[in-house]
XYZ file of C-alpha atoms in Angstrom:
98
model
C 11.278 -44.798 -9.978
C 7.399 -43.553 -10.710
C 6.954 -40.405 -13.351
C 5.237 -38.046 -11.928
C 2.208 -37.418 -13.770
C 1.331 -33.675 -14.468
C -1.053 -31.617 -11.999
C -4.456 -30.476 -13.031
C -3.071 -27.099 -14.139
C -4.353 -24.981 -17.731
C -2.030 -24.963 -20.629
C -2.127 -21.564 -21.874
C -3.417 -20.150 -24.005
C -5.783 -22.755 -24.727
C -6.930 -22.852 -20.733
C -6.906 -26.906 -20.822
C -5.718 -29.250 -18.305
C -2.175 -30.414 -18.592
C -2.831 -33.287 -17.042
C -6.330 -34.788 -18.635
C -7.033 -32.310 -21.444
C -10.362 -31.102 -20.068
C -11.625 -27.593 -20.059
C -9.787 -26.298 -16.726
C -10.491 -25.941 -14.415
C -11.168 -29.319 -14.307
C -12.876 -31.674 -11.533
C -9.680 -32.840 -10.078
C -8.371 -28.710 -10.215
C -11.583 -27.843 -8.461
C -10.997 -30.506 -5.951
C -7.466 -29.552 -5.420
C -8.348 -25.706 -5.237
C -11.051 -26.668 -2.763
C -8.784 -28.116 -0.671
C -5.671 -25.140 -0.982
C -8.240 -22.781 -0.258
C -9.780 -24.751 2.624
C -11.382 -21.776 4.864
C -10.403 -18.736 2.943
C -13.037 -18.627 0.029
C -12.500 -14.791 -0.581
C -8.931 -15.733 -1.498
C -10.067 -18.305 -3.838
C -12.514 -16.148 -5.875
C -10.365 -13.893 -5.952
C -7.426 -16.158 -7.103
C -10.328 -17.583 -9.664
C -11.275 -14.003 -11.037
C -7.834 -12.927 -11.722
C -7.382 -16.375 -13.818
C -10.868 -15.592 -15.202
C -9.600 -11.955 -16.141
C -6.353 -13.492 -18.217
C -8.351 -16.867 -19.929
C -10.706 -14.152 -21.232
C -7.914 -11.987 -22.821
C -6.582 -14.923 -24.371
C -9.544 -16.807 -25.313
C -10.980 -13.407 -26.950
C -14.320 -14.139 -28.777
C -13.984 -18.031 -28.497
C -15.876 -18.730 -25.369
C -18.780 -15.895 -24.172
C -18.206 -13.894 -20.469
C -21.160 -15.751 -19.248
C -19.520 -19.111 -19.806
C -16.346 -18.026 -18.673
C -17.499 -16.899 -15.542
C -19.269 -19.736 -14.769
C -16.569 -22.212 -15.894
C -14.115 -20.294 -13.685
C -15.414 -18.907 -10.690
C -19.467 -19.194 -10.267
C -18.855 -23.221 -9.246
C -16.703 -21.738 -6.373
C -19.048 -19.587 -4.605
C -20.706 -20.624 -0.843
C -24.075 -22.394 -1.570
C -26.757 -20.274 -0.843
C -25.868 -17.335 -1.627
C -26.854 -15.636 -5.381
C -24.720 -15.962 -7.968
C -22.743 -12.535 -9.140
C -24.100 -10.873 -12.383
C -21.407 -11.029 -15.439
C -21.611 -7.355 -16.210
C -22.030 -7.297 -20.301
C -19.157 -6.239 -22.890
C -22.063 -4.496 -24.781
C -22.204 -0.742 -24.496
C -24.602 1.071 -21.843
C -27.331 3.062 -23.341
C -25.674 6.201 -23.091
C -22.727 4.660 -24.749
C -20.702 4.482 -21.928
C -20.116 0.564 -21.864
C -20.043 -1.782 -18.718
């Protein structure tokens, strides 16, 4: 009988692949979220933002908003359109914060 290898899934709360120990999501999670997502791309930002949310709570100062965003949902957006602004963790000017 064949061991299943692991899937392409993070290992918190490091947010690395299981499977090949690359940042995840990975190329082969990508691919595979590509393909569960197949014609509902709202769903999968969304599904990428919440994961986004909780990888930056645990990562803390480790990795910046900016490269969290785009290592977790920027890659997924339709091509063509802009990218979404990260809003800053710095304070507004009038001290209000983003």
């Amino acid at each position: 009988m064949r061991r299943r290898r692991p899937e392409h899934v993070p290992s918190r709360p490091t947010w690395r692949c299981r499977n090949c120990g690359a940042r995840w999501p990975c190329g082969a999670a990508k691919l595979r979220l590509l393909r569960q997502y197949r014609g509902d791309r709202v769903a999968l930002l969304v599904h990428l933002a919440t994961l986004y949310a909780q990888a930056d709570a645990q990562l803390g100062d480790t990795s910046s908003a900016v490269g969290l965003f785009d290592r977790f949902v920027s890659w997924a957006r339709v091509r063509g359109q802009e990218a979404v602004r990260v809003p800053s963790r710095e304070p507004d000017r009038d001290g209000a914060g983003a």
